[in-house]
Coordinates of C-alpha atoms in Angstrom, one line a residue:
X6 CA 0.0 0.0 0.0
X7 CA 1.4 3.9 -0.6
X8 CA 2.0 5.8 2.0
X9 CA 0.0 8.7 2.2
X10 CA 3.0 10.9 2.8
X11 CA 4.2 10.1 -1.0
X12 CA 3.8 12.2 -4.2
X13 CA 2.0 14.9 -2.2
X14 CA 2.4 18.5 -3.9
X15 CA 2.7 21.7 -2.3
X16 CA -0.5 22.8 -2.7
X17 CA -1.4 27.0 -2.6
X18 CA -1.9 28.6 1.1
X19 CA -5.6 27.4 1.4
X20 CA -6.6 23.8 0.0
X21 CA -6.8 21.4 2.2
X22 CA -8.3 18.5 0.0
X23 CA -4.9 16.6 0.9
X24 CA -5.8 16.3 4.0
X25 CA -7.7 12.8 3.8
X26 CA -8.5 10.7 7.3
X27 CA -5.7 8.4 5.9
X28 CA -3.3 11.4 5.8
X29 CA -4.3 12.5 9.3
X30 CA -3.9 8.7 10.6
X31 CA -0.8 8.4 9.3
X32 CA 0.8 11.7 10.6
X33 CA -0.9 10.8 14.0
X34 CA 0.8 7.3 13.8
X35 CA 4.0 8.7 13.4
X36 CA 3.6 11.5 15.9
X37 CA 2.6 8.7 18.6
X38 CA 6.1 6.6 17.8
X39 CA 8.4 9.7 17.2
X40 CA 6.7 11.9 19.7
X41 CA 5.6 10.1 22.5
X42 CA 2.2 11.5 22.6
X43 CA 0.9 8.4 23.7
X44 CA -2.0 6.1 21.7
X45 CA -3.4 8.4 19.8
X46 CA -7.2 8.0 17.4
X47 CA -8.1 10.3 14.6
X48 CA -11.5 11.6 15.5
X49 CA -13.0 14.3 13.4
X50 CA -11.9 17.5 11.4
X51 CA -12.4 20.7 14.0
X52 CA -15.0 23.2 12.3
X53 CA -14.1 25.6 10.7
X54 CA -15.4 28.8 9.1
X55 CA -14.3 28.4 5.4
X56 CA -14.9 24.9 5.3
X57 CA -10.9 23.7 6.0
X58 CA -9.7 20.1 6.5
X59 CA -6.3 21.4 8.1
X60 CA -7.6 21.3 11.8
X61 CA -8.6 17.6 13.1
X62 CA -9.5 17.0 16.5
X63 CA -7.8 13.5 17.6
X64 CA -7.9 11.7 21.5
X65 CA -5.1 10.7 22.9
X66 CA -5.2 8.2 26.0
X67 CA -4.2 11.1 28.4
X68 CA -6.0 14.3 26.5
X69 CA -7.7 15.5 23.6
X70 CA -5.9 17.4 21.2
X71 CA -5.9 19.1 17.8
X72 CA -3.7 18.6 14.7
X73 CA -3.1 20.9 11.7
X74 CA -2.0 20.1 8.4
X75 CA 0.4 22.4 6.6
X76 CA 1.4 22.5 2.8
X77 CA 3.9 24.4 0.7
X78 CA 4.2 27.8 1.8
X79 CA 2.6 27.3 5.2
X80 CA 5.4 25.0 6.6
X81 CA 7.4 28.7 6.6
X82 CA 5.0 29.8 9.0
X83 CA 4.6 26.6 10.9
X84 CA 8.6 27.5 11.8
X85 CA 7.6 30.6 13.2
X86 CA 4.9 29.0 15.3
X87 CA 7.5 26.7 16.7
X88 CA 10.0 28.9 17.3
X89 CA 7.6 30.9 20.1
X90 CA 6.9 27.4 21.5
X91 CA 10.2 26.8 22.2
X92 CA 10.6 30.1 24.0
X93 CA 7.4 30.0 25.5
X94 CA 8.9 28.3 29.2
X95 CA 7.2 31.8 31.2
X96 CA 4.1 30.7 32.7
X97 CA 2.9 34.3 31.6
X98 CA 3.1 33.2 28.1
X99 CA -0.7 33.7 26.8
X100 CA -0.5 31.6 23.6
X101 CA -1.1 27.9 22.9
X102 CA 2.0 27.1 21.0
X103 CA 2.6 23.7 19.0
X104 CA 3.9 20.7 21.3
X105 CA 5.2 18.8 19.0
X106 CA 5.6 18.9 14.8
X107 CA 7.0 16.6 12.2
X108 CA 7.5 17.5 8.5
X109 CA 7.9 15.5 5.2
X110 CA 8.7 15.9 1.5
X111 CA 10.8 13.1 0.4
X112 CA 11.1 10.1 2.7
X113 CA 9.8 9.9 5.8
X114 CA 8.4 11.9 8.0
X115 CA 11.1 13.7 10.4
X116 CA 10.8 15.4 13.6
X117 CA 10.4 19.2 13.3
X118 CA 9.6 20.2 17.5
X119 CA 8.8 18.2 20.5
X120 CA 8.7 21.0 23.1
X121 CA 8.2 18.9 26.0
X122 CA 11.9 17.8 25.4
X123 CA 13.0 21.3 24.3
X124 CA 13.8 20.2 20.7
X125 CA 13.8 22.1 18.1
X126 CA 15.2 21.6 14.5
X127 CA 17.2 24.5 13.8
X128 CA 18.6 23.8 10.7
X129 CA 16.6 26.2 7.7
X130 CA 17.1 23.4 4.7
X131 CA 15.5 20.6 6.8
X132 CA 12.2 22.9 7.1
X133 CA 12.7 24.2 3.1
X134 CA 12.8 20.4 2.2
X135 CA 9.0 19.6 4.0
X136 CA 6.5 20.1 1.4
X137 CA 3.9 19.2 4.1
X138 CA 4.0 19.0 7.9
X139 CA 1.5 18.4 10.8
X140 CA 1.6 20.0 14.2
X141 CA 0.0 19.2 17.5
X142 CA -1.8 21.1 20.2
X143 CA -3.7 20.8 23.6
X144 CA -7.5 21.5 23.0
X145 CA -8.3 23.7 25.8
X146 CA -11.4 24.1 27.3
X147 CA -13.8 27.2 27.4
X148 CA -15.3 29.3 24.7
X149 CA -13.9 31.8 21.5
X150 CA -13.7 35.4 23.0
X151 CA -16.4 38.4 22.0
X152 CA -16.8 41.9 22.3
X153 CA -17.4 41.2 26.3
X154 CA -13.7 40.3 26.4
X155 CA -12.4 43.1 24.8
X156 CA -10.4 44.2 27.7
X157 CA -9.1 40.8 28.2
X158 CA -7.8 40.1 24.9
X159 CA -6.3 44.0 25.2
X160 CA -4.3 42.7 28.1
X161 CA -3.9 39.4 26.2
X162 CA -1.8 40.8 23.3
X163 CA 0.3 43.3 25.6
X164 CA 1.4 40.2 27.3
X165 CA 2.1 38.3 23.7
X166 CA 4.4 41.6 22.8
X167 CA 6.2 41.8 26.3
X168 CA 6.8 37.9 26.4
X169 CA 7.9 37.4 22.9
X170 CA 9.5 41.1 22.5
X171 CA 13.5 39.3 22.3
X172 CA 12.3 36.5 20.4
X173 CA 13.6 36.0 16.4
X174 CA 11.3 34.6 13.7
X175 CA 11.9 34.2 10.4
X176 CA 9.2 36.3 9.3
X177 CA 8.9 40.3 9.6
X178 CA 6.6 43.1 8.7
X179 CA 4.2 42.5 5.5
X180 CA 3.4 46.0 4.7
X181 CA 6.7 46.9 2.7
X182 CA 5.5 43.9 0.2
X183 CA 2.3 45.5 0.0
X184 CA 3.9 48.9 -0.7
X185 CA 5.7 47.1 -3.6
X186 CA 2.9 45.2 -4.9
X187 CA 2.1 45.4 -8.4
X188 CA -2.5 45.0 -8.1
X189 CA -3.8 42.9 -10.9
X190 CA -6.6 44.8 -13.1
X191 CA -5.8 48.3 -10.9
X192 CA -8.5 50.5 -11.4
X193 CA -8.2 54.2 -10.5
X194 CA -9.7 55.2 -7.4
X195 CA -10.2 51.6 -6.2
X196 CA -10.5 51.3 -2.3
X197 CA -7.4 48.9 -2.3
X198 CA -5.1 51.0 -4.6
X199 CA -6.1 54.4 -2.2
X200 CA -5.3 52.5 0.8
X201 CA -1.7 51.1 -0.8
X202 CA -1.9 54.8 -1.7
X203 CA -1.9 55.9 2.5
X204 CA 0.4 53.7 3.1
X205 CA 2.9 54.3 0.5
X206 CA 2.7 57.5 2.2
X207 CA 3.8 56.9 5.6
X208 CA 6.4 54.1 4.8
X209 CA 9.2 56.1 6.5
X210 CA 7.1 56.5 9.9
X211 CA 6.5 52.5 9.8
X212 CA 9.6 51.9 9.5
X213 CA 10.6 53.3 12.4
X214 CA 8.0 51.7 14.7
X215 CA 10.1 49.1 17.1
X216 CA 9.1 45.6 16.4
X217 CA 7.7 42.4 18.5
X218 CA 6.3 39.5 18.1
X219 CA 2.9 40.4 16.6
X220 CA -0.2 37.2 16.5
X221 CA -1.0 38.4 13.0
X222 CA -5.0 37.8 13.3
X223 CA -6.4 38.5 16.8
X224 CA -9.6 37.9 16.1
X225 CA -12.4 36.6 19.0
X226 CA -11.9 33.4 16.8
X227 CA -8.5 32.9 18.1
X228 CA -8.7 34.0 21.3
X229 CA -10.4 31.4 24.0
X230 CA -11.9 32.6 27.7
X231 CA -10.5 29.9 29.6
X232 CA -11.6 31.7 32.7
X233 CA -13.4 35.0 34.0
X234 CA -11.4 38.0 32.6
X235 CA -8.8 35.4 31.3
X236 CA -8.2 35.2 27.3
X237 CA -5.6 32.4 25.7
X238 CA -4.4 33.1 21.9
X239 CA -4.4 30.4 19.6
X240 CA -3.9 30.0 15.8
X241 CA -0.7 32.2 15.6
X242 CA -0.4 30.9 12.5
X243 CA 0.6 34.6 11.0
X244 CA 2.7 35.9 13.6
X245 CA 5.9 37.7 12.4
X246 CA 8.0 40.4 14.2
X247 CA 6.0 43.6 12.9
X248 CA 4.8 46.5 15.0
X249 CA 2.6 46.0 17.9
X250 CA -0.1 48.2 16.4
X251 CA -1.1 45.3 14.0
X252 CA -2.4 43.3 16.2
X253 CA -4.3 46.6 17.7
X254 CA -5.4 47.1 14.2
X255 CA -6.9 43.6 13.8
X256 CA -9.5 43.8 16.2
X257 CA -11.3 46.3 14.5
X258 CA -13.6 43.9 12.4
X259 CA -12.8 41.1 15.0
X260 CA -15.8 39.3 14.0
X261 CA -17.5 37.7 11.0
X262 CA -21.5 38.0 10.1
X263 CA -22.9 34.3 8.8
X264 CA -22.9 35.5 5.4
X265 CA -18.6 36.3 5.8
X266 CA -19.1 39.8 6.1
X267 CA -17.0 41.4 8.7
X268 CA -18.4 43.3 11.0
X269 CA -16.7 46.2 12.5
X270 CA -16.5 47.1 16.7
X271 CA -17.8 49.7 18.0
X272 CA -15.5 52.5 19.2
X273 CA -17.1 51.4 23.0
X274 CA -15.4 47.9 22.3
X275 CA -12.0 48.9 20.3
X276 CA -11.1 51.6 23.4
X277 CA -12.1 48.7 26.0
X278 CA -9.3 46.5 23.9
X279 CA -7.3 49.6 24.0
X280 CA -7.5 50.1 27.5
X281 CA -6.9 46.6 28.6
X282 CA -4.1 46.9 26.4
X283 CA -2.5 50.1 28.0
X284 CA -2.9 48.6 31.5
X285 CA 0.4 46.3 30.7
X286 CA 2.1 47.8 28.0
X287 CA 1.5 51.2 29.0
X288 CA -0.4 54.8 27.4
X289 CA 0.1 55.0 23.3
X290 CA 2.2 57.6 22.2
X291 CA 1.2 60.4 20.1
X292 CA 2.5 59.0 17.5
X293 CA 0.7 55.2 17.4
X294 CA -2.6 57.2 17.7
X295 CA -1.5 59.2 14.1
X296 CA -0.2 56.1 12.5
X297 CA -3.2 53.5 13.6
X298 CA -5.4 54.6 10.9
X299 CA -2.7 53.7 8.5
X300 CA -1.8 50.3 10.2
X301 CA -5.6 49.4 9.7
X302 CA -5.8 49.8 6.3
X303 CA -2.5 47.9 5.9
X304 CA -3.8 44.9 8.3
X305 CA -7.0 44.2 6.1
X306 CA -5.4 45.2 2.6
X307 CA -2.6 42.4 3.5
X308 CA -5.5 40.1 4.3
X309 CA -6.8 40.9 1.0
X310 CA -3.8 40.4 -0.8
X311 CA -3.9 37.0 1.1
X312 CA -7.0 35.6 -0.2
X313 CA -6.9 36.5 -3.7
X314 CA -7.2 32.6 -4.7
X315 CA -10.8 33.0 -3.1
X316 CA -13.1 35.5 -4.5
X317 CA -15.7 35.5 -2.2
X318 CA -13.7 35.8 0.8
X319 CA -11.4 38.4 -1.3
X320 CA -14.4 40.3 -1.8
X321 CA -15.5 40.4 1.6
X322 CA -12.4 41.8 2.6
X323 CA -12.1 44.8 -0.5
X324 CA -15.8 45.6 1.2
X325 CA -14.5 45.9 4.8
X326 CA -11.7 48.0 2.6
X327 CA -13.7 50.7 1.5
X328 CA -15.8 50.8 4.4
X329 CA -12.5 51.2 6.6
X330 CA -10.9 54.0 3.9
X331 CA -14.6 56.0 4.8
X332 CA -15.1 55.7 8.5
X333 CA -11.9 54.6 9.9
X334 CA -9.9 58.1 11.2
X335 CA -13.5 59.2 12.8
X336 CA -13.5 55.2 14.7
X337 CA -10.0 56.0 15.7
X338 CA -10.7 59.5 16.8
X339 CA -13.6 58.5 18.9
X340 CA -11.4 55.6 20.1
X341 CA -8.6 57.6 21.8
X342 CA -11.8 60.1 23.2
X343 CA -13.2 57.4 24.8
X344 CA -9.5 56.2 26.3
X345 CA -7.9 59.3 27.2

């Protein structure tokens, strides 16, 4: 019989139709012998809003976990992912970080992280040479976050910059690619050429911003209340070092209608996040409040630029786009009223 880990092709940054139960099995088998994670049964794929076969829930005789599938490109940001897991020893860490990951491309499967014995595989050509990869993490308990948590999650991601500030990725800020991008079909005028226009424009103050680790999409998706007033990030599957504002700037539409729409906070709920925020990392400066506006419209054009493969997600986003260009200096203004 074939393996199910041969003559698999890097596939782009959102199929998942490789992922069969007989893929899944098999990576779980050979996480359970080169891991340790005990015996270990394929259950179900986890839900997912777009319809993804990347997250499967799977039991193992001690816990229940939850293992993601990654292909091509994503095995890049599966290193970055594994690289905070293996400096995330400080109980203050918020995140749930990978416990283990193996990788293949050709032969077999090879050992990427196993965090419970502080291993890490260090070595860039070993990750370049996985086509595909599966990693492994707890399944906690509790709900996804909303706008009650605001504050929480606030406090949340100050605590993901301060724990992570020292910590080198691989992967750093996305807006100067965005600056550079060449648009397919531009039309003049068009919400995500003005936006690219704003900012082209203040490049030279982004640059300057100091850098962390950033989560990349802190949406009340990925962020679980495990307990009263206490938020855990998951799904860091975009995190880079970038400027903290980013992550500020994602919770802005930090929620999705039924139809995919996003739906944008109210300034009651972004300056609640902001506040929470502030309590740990300290007051913005002057200067975030003047650049945030810009960092929004760079957050959700890079998400744009992210889903062009998908057309009706793409043009979800382009929406939120123009809306943002319209109304977003008078959210921020009211924001920093409500704060200060």
């Amino acid at each position: 019989m074939r393996s199910p880990f041969e003559n698999q092709s890097p596939t782009d940054a959102f199929a998942s139709s490789w992922v069969t139960r007989e893929t899944a099995a098999a990576a779980v088998a050979a996480a359970e012998s080169m891991l340790r994670l005990g015996e270990v049964e394929v259950l179900d794929p986890a839900p997912h809003a777009w319809g993804s076969r990347r997250l499967w829930r799977v039991q193992s005789n001690t816990r229940r976990l939850v293992a993601k599938f990654w292909s091509g490109r994503q095995v890049r940001r599966l290193r970055a992912e594994a690289m905070l897991a293996a400096s995330a020893a400080s109980e203050a860490s918020p995140i749930v970080a990978p416990a283990a990951a193996i990788g293949w491309g050709e032969g077999p499967p090879k050992t990427l992280l196993h965090s419970r014995s502080h291993y890490l595989e260090n070595d860039p050509d070993v990750w370049r040479a996985c086509t595909h990869a599966a990693s492994f993490y707890r399944l906690l308990g509790g709900a996804h976050a909303s706008g009650a948590d605001a504050h929480a999650l606030g406090r949340a991601l100050a605590q993901l910059h301060q724990v992570f500030r020292h910590t080198t990725l691989p992967v750093g800020p996305r807006w100067p690619a965005l600056c550079q991008a060449s648009l397919p079909n531009p039309q003049p005028g068009a919400p995500i050429i003005v936006a690219q226009q704003r900012i082209r424009q203040r490049a030279k103050e982004l640059a300057a911003m100091p850098t962390t680790v950033v989560h990349g999409d802190a949406r009340y998706d990925n962020a679980i209340r495990v307990d009263r007033g206490v938020i855990v990030l998951i799904d860091l599957e975009f995190c880079r070092r970038d400027s903290s504002l980013f992550d500020l700037a994602s919770l802005v539409a930090p929620t999705r209608t039924t139809d995919g729409n996003f739906q944008m906070a109210t300034a009651a709920e972004l300056a609640q996040a902001t506040q929470g925020y502030e309590s740990i990392a300290g007051d913005l400066s002057r200067a975030c409040w003047a650049l945030l506006p810009t960092v929004v419209l760079a957050h959700y054009a890079i998400v744009a630029m992210d889903l062009r493969t998908r057309p009706t997600e793409n043009l979800h986003v382009l929406q939120l786009v123009s809306d943002l260009l319209e109304q977003i200096d008078d959210l921020i203004a009211d924001v920093r009223r409500l704060v200060v």
